[in-house]
Coordinates of C-alpha atoms in Angstrom, one line a residue:
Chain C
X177 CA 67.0 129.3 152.7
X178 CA 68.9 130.8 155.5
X179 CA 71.2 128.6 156.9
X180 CA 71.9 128.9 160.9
X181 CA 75.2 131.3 161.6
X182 CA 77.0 128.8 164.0
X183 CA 77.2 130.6 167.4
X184 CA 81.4 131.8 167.3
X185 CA 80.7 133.5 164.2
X186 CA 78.3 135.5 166.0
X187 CA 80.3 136.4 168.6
X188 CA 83.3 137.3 166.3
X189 CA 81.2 139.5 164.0
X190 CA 80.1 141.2 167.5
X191 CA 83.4 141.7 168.0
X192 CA 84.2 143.6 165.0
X193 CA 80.9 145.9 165.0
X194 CA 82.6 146.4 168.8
X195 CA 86.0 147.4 167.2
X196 CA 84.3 149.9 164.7
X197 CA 82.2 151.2 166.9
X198 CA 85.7 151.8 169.5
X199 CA 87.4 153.4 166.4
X200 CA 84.9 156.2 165.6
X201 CA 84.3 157.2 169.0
X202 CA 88.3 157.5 169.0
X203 CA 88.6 159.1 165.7
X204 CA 85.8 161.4 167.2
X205 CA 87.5 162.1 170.6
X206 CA 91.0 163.0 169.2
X207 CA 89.7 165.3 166.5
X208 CA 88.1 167.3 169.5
X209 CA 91.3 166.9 171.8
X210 CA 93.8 167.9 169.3
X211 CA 91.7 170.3 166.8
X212 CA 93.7 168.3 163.6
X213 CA 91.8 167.0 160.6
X214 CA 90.9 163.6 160.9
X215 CA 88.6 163.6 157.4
X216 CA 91.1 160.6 156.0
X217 CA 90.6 158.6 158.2
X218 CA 87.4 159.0 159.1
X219 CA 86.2 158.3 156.0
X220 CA 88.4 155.3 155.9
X221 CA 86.2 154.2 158.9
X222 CA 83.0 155.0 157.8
X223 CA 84.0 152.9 154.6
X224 CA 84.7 150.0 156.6
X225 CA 81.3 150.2 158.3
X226 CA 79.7 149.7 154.6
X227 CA 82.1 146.9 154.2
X228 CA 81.8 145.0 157.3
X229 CA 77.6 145.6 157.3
X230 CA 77.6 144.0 153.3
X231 CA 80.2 141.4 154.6
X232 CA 77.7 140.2 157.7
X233 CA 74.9 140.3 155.1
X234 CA 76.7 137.6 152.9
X235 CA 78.4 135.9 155.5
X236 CA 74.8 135.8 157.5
X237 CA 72.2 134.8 155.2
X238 CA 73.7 131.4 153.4
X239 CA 76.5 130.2 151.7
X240 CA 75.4 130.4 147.9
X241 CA 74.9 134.3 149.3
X242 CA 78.4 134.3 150.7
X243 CA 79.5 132.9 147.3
X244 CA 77.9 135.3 145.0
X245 CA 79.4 137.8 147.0
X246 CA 83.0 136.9 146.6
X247 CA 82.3 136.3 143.1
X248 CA 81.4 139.7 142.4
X249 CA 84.0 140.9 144.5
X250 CA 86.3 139.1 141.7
X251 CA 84.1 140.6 138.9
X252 CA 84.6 144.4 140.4
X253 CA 88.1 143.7 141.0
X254 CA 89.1 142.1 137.5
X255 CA 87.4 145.0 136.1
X256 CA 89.6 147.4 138.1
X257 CA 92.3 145.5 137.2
X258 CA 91.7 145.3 133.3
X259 CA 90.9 148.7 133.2
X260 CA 94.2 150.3 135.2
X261 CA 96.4 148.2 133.0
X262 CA 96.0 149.4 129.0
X263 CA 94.7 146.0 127.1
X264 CA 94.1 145.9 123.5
X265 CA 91.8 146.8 121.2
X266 CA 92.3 143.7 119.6
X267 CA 91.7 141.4 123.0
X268 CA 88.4 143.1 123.4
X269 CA 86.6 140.1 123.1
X270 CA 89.3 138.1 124.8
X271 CA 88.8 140.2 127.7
X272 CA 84.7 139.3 128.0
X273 CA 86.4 135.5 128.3
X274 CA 88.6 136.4 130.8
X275 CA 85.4 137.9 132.6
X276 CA 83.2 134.6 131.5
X277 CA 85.5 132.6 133.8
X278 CA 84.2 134.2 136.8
X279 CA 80.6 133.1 137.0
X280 CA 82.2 129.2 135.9
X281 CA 85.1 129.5 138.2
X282 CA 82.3 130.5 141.2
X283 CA 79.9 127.7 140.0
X284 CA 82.9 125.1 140.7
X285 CA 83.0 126.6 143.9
X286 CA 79.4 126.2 144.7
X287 CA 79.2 122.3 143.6
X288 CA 82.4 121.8 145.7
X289 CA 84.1 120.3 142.5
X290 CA 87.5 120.7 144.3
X291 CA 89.7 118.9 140.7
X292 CA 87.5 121.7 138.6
X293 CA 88.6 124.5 141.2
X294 CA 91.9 124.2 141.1
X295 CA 92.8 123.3 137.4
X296 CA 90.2 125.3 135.5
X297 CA 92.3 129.1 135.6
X298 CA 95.8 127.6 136.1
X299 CA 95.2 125.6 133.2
X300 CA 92.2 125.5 130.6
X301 CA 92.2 129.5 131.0
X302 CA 95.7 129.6 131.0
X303 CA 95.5 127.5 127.3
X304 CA 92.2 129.1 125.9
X305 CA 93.3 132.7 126.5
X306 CA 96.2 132.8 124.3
X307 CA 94.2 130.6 121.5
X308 CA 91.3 132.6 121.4
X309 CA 93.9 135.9 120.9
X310 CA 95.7 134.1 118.0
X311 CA 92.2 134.1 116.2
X312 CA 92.4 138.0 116.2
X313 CA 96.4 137.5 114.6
X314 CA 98.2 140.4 116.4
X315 CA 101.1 139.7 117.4
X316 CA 102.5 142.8 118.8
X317 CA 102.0 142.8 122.1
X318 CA 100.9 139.3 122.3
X319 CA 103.1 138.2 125.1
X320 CA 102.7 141.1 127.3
X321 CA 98.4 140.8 126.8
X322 CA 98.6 137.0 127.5
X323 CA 101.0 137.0 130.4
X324 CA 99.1 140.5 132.3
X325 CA 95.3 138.9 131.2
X326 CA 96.2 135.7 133.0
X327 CA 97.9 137.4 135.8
X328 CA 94.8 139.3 136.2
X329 CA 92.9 135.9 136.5
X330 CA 94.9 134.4 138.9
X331 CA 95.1 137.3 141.4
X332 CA 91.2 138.9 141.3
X333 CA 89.5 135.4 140.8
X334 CA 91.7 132.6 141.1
X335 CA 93.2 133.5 144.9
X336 CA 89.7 135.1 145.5
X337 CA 87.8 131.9 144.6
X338 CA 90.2 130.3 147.6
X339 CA 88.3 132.3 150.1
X340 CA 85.2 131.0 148.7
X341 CA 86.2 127.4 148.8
X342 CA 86.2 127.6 152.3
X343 CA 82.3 127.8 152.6
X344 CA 82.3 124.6 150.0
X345 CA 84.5 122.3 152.6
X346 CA 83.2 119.8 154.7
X347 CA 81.5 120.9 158.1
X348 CA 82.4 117.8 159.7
X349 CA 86.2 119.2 160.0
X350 CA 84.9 122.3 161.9
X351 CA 81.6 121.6 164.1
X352 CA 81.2 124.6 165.9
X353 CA 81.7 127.2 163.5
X354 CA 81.8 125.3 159.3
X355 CA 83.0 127.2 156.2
X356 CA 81.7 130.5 157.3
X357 CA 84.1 130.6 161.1
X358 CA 87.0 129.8 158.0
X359 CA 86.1 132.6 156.2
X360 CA 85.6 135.0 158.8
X361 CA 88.9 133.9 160.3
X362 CA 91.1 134.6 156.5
X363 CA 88.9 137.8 156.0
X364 CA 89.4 139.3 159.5
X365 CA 92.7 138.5 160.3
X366 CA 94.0 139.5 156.9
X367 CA 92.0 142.6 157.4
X368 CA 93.4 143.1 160.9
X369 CA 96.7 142.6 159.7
X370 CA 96.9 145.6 157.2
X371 CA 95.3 147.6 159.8
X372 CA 97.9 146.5 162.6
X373 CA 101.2 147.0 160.1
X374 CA 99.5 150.5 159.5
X375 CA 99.5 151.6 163.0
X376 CA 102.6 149.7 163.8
X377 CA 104.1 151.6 161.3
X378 CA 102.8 154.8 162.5
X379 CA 103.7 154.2 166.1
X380 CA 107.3 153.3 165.3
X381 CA 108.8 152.8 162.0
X382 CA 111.8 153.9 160.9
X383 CA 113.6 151.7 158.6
X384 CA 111.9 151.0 155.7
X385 CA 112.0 146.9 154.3
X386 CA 110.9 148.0 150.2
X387 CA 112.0 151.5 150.3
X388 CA 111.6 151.0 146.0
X389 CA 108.0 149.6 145.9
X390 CA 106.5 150.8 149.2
X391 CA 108.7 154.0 151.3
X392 CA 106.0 153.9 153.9
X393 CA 106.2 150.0 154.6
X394 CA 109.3 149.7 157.8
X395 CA 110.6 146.8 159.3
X396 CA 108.7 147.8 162.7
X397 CA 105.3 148.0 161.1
X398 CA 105.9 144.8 159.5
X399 CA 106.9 142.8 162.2
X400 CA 104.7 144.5 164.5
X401 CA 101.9 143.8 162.1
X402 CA 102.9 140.4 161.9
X403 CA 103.3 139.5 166.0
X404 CA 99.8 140.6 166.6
X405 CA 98.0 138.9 163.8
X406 CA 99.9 136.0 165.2
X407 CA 98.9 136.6 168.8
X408 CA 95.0 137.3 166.9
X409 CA 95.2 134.2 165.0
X410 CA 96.5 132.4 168.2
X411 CA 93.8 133.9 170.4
X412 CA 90.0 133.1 168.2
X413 CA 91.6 129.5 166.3
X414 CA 89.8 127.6 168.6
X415 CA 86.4 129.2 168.2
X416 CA 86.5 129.7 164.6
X417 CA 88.8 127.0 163.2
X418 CA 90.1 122.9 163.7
X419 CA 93.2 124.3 164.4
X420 CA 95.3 123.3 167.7
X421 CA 97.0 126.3 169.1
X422 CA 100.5 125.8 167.5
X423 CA 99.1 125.6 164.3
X424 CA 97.0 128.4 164.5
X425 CA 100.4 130.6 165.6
X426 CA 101.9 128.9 161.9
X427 CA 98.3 130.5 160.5
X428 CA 99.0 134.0 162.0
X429 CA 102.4 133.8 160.2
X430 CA 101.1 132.7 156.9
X431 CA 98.5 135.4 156.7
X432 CA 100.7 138.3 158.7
X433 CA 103.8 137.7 156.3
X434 CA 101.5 137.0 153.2
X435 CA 99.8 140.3 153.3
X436 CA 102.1 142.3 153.8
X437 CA 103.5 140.3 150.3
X438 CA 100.5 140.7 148.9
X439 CA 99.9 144.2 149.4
X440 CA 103.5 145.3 148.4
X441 CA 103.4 143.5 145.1
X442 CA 100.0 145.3 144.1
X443 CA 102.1 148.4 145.1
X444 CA 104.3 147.3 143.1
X445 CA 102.6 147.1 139.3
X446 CA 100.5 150.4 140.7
X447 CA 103.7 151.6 140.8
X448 CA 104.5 150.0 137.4
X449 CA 101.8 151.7 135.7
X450 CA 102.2 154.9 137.5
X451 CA 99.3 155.3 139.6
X452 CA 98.5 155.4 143.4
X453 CA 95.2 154.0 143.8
X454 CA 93.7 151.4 141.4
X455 CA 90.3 153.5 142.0
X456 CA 88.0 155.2 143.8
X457 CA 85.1 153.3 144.8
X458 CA 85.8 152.8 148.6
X459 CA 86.2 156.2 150.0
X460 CA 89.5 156.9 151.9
X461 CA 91.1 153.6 151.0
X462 CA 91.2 153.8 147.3
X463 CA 89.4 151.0 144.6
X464 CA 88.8 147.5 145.4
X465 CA 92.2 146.2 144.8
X466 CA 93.7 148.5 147.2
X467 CA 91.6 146.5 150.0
X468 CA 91.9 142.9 149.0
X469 CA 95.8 143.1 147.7
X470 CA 96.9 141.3 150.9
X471 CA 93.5 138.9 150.7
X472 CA 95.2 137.6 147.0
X473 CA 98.0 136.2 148.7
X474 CA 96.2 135.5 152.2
X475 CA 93.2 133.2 150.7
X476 CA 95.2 130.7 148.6
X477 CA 97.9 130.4 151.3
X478 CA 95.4 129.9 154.3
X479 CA 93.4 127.6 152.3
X480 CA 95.9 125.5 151.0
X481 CA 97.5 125.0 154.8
X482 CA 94.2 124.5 156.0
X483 CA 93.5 121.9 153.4
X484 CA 96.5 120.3 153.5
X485 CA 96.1 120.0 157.7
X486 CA 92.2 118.9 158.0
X487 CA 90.4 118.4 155.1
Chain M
X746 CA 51.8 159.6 127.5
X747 CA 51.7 159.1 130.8
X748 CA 52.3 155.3 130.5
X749 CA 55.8 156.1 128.4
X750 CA 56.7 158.1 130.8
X751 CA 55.9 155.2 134.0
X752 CA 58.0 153.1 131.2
X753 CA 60.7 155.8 130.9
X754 CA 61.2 156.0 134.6
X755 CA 61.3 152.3 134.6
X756 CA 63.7 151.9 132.0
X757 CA 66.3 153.9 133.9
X758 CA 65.9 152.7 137.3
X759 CA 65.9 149.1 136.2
X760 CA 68.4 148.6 133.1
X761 CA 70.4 151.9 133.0
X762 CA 71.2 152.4 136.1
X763 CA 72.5 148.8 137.5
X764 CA 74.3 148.7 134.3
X765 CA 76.0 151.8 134.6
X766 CA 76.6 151.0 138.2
X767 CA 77.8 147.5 137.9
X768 CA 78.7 146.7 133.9
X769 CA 80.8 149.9 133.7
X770 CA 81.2 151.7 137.3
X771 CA 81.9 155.8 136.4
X772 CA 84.5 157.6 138.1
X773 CA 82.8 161.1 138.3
X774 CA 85.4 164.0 138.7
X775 CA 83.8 167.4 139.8
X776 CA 80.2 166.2 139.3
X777 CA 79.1 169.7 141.4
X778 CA 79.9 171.1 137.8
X779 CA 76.8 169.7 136.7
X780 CA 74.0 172.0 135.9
X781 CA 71.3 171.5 138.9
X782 CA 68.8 173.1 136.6
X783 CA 68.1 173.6 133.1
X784 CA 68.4 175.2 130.7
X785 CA 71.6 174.3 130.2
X786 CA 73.5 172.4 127.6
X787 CA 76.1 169.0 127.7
X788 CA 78.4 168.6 125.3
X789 CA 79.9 165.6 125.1
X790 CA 83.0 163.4 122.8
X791 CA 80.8 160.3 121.4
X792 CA 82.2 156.7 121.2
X793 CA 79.3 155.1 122.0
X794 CA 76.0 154.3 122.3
X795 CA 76.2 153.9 125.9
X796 CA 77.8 157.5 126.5
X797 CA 74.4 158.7 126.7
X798 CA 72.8 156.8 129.0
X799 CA 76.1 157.3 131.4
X800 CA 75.5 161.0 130.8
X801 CA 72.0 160.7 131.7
X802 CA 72.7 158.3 134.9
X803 CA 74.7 161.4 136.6
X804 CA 71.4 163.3 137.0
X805 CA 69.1 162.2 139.7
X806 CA 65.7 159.8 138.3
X807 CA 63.4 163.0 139.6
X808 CA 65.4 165.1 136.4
X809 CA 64.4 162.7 134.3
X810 CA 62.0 164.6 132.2
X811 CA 64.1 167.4 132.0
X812 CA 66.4 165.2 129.9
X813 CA 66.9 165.7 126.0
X814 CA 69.8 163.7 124.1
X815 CA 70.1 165.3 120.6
X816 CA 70.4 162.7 118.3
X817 CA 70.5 162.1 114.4
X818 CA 67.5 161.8 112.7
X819 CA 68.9 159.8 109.9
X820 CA 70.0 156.9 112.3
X821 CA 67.2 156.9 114.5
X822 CA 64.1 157.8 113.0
X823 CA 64.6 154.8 110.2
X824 CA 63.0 151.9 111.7
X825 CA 59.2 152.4 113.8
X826 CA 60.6 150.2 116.2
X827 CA 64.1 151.9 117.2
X828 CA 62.3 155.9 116.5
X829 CA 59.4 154.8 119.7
X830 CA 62.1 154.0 121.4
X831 CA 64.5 156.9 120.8
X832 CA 61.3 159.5 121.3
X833 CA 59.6 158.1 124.3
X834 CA 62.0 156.1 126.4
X835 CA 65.2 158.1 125.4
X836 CA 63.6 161.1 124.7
X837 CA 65.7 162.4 121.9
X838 CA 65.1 165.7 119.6
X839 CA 65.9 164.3 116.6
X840 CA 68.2 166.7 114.6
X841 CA 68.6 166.4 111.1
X842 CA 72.3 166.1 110.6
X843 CA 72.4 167.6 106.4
X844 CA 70.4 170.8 106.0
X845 CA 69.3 171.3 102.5
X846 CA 68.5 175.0 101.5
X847 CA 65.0 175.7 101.9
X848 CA 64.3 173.1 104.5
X849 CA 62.7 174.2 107.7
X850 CA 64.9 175.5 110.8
X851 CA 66.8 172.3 112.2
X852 CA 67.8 174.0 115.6
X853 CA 64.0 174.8 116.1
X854 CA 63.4 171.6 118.2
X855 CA 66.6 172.2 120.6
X856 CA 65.8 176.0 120.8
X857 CA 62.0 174.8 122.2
X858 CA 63.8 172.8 124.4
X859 CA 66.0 175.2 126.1
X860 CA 63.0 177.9 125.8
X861 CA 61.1 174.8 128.1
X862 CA 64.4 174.8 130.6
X863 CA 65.4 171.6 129.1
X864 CA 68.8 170.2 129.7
X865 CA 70.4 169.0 126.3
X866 CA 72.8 166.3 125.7
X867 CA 74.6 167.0 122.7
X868 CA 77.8 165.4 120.6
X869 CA 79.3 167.8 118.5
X870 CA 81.4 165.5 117.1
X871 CA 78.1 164.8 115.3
X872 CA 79.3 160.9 115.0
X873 CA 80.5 157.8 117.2
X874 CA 84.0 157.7 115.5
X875 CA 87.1 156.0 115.6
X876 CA 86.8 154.3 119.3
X877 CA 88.6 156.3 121.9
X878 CA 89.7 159.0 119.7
X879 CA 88.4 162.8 119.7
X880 CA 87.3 163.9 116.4
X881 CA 86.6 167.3 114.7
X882 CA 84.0 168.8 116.3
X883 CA 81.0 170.8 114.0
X884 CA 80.0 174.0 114.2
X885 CA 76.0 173.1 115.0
X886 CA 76.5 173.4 119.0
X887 CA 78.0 177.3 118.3
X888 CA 74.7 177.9 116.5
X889 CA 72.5 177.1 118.9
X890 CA 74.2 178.7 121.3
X891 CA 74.4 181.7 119.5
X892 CA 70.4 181.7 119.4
X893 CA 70.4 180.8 123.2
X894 CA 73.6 183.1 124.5
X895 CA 72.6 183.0 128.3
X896 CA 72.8 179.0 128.2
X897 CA 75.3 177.6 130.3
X898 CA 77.8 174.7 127.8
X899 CA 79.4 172.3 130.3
X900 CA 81.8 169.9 128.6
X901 CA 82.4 166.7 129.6
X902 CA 84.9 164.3 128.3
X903 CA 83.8 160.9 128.4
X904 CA 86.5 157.8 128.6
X905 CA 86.4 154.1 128.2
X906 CA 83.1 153.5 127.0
X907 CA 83.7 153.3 123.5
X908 CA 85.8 150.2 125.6
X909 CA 82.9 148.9 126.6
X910 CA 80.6 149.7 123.6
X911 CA 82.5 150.4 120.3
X912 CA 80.7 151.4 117.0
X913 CA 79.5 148.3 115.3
X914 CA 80.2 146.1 118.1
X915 CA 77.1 144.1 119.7
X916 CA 78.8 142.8 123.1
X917 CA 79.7 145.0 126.3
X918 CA 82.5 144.4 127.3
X919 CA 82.8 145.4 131.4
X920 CA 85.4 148.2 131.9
X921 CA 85.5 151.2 134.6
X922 CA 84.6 154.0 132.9
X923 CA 85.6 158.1 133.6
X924 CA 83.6 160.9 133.8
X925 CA 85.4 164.1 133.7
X926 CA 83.6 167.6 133.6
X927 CA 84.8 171.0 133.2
X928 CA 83.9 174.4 134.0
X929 CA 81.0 176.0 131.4
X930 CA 81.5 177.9 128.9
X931 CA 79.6 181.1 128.3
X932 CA 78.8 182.8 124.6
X933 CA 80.9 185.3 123.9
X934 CA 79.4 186.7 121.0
X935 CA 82.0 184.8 118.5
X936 CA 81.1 181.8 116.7
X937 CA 84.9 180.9 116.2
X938 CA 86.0 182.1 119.7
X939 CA 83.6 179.4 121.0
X940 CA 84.6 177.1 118.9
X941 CA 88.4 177.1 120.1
X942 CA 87.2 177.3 123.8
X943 CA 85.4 174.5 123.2
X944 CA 87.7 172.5 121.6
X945 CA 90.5 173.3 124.2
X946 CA 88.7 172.9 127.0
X947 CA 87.9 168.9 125.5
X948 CA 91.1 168.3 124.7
X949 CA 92.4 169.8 128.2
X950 CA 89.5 167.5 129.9
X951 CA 90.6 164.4 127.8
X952 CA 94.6 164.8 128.8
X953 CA 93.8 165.0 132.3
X954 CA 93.6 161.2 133.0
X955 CA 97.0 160.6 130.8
X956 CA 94.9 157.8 128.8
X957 CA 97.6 155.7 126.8
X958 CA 95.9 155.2 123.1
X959 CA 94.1 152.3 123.1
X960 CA 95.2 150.3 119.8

């Protein structure tokens, strides 16, 4: 029932409780040295202690766990996407298909049915949504509900389900650390990488690169960002992944470059609808989608390179 | 009693509160509003059957007892099945909604309640409604409150679960859900002074998340 955490996965979660555990002792040391409040991003620390612990808990115990997990990751995130934009009242039932295709699109996942995977949102969703709202006959509004439920789809569960798929591959490719080294490789350095253009950004920027979607997002926070995910990515490939060290440098691009993309454009229909955070659930960083906005971008990306080169 | 009170207990920590928690999700603004004690009164807009047991979630399992939703007699004291379940695992005081002259006091079961330091859950738009839209509300909350004057009336403005839950609809449907509750009210010795407080601090509550209609 509890599958054997290959040895580099260890060590890299270590590494991370090390990092947290470095950043509240920080946060702790300069609100004492400089008397300033601190409460933001303290609370954005503690919050990432609760997500890192449940993380290690899915990532640790087996893969169906790991699964699950994501899968109601997309379920919490579909939901805070469905209920920020306005739907409705006619799609109501629409919407409890859109939400059906989770627990499916996951199962795929599970049985490594990689034809299933890949077609079943992009297309049978993408053909069953619209026909199941015709049955209802309102056509106001139709394109808008069609095109934003199956936008919904694709970013909260499709791209999620990528991050999943990587605990469905093959071990054979990757001996010394399987799916989970993958996963903890997307999920970290995509993580790392918001937190790195953050503090780039606070170090140095100036010029910003979106001033329209994102004013706080500069040039020297993004390329910042981007150079030491690369560096990252370049450093733990060879404990965590197949990949030979110039790949692993093409990784760090992919995922440094794709998150910032992916965050932006979250900013972006936030922005669209008016709002700031898409919720509240995670203290100090805002609801669900406000922490795996870059990860949407990030998962298909990374798995699709990584598929494409070893699998 | 006892034993519907371990199934009470169990009903809430086992089906209300995951489904609250992960069906719906609440976004609570200003829960420290909430009474920590009873008596004490929650009025609530109604668009589903579910907005009680969200009410009822935002108070800790140990205030369980202290709990009464005020609900219609004619809807659910019809069927044996559906009335158990409304007394003992609810724990309703069923109100009779149309008072007919001569017909004992219909407050007298509420009035015990808040006597007891009970916290009440009431609706006073008396009905479920149109789906996400406020209705009139009746005038049976100002006469309790009349006959109770030192009770505390919290509003709380409920959205999205009528989303989740509409009237005459069997399926949830999973959406977040908000919670937003305002300062009390107090008796002022006016029945249609309270009424217009009442009614503006709702609508003030409900225009504070700028909800579009949903249509």
């Amino acid at each position: 029932m509890i599958d054997t955490v290959p040895q580099p996965v260890l060590w890299a979660l270590g590494g991370v409780y090390a990092l947290l555990i470095f950043s509240s002792l920080l946060v702790r040391v300069l609100q004492k040295r400089t008397g300033k409040d601190y409460r933001e991003l303290s609370d954005r620390i503690r919050s990432w202690w609760v997500m890192v612990t449940i993380f290690t808990l899915a990532i640790v115990v087996n893969s169906t766990l790991s699964i699950i997990f994501l899968g109601m990751v997309s379920f919490l995130a579909l939901k805070e996407f469905l209920s920020m934009i306005s739907t409705r009242r006619a799609d109501r039932r629409v919407v409890l298909w859109a939400f059906l295709a989770i627990p499916i699109q996951f199962y795929f996942v599970a049985i490594s049915w990689y034809g299933m995977f890949i077609i079943f949102i992009p297309v049978y969703m993408f053909l069953l949504m619209p026909a199941r709202m015709i049955m209802t006959g309102q056509t106001e509004g139709f394109l808008k509900a069609a095109g934003v439920l199956h936008w919904g789809l694709m970013t909260t569960v499709f791209s999620i389900s990528h991050a999943a798929y990587l605990l469905a591959l093959p071990v054979e490719q990757n001996p010394q650390a399987g799916g989970a080294g993958l996963l903890f490789y997307l999920v970290f350095l995509t993580q790392f990488n918001d937190v790195a253009q953050f503090t780039w950004g606070k170090l140095l920027g100036l010029h910003p690169v979106v001033p329209k979607v994102s004013p706080k997002k500069t040039r020297e926070g993004l390329l910042g960002g981007v150079l030491t995910t690369t560096l990252m990515a370049w450093l733990i490939a060879p404990y965590l992944t197949p990949l030979s060290y110039e790949w692993a440098l093409g990784a760090g691009l992919l995922i440094g470059i794709g998150g910032f993309i992916g965050d932006v454009v979250i900013s972006a229909i936030k922005r669209d609808i008016g709002i700031k955070d898409s919720g509240n659930m995670i203290p100090g960083h805002g609801g669900i989608m406000d922490r795996i906005d870059s990860l949407t971008f990030t998962a298909p990306l990374f798995f699709h390179y990584i598929y494409y080169l070893h699998y | 009693m006892t034993m519907n009170k371990l199934f009470r207990t169990l009903f809430f920590m086992l089906v209300v509160r995951p489904l609250v928690l992960v069906v719906l999700g609440l976004n609570v603004r200003r829960k420290a509003l909430l009474p920590e004690k009873g008596p004490a009164v929650i009025i609530a807009n109604h668009n589903s059957h579910l907005d009680t047991l969200a009410l009822m979630s935002l108070f800790p399992i140990s205030m369980l007892p202290r709990l009464r939703p005020v609900a219609a007699m004619d809807y659910f004291m019809t069927n044996p099945w559906l009335s158990w379940f409304a007394l003992n695992i609810i724990g309703i005081i069923p109100l009779q909604r149309k008072v007919k002259a001569g017909s004992s006091d219909p407050l007298a079961g509420a009035v015990a309640a808040l006597e007891n330091g009970d916290i009440l859950i009431l609706f006073p738009e008396g009905s479920r409604g149109e789906p996400e839209q406020l209705g009139q509300f009746k005038t049976g909350v100002a006469h309790l409150v009349k006959r109770c004057p030192e009770v505390p009336v919290i509003p709380v403005y409920l959205h999205g679960l009528g989303m989740v839950l509409p009237k005459g609809e069997f399926i949830l449907v999973p959406f977040f859900c908000d919670v937003f509750i305002g300062e009390s009210l107090d008796w002022q010795g006016d029945r249609n002074l309270f009424m217009q407080r009442m009614t503006s601090a709702m609508d003030a509550l409900a225009v504070e998340g700028g909800f579009p209609p949903w249509e």
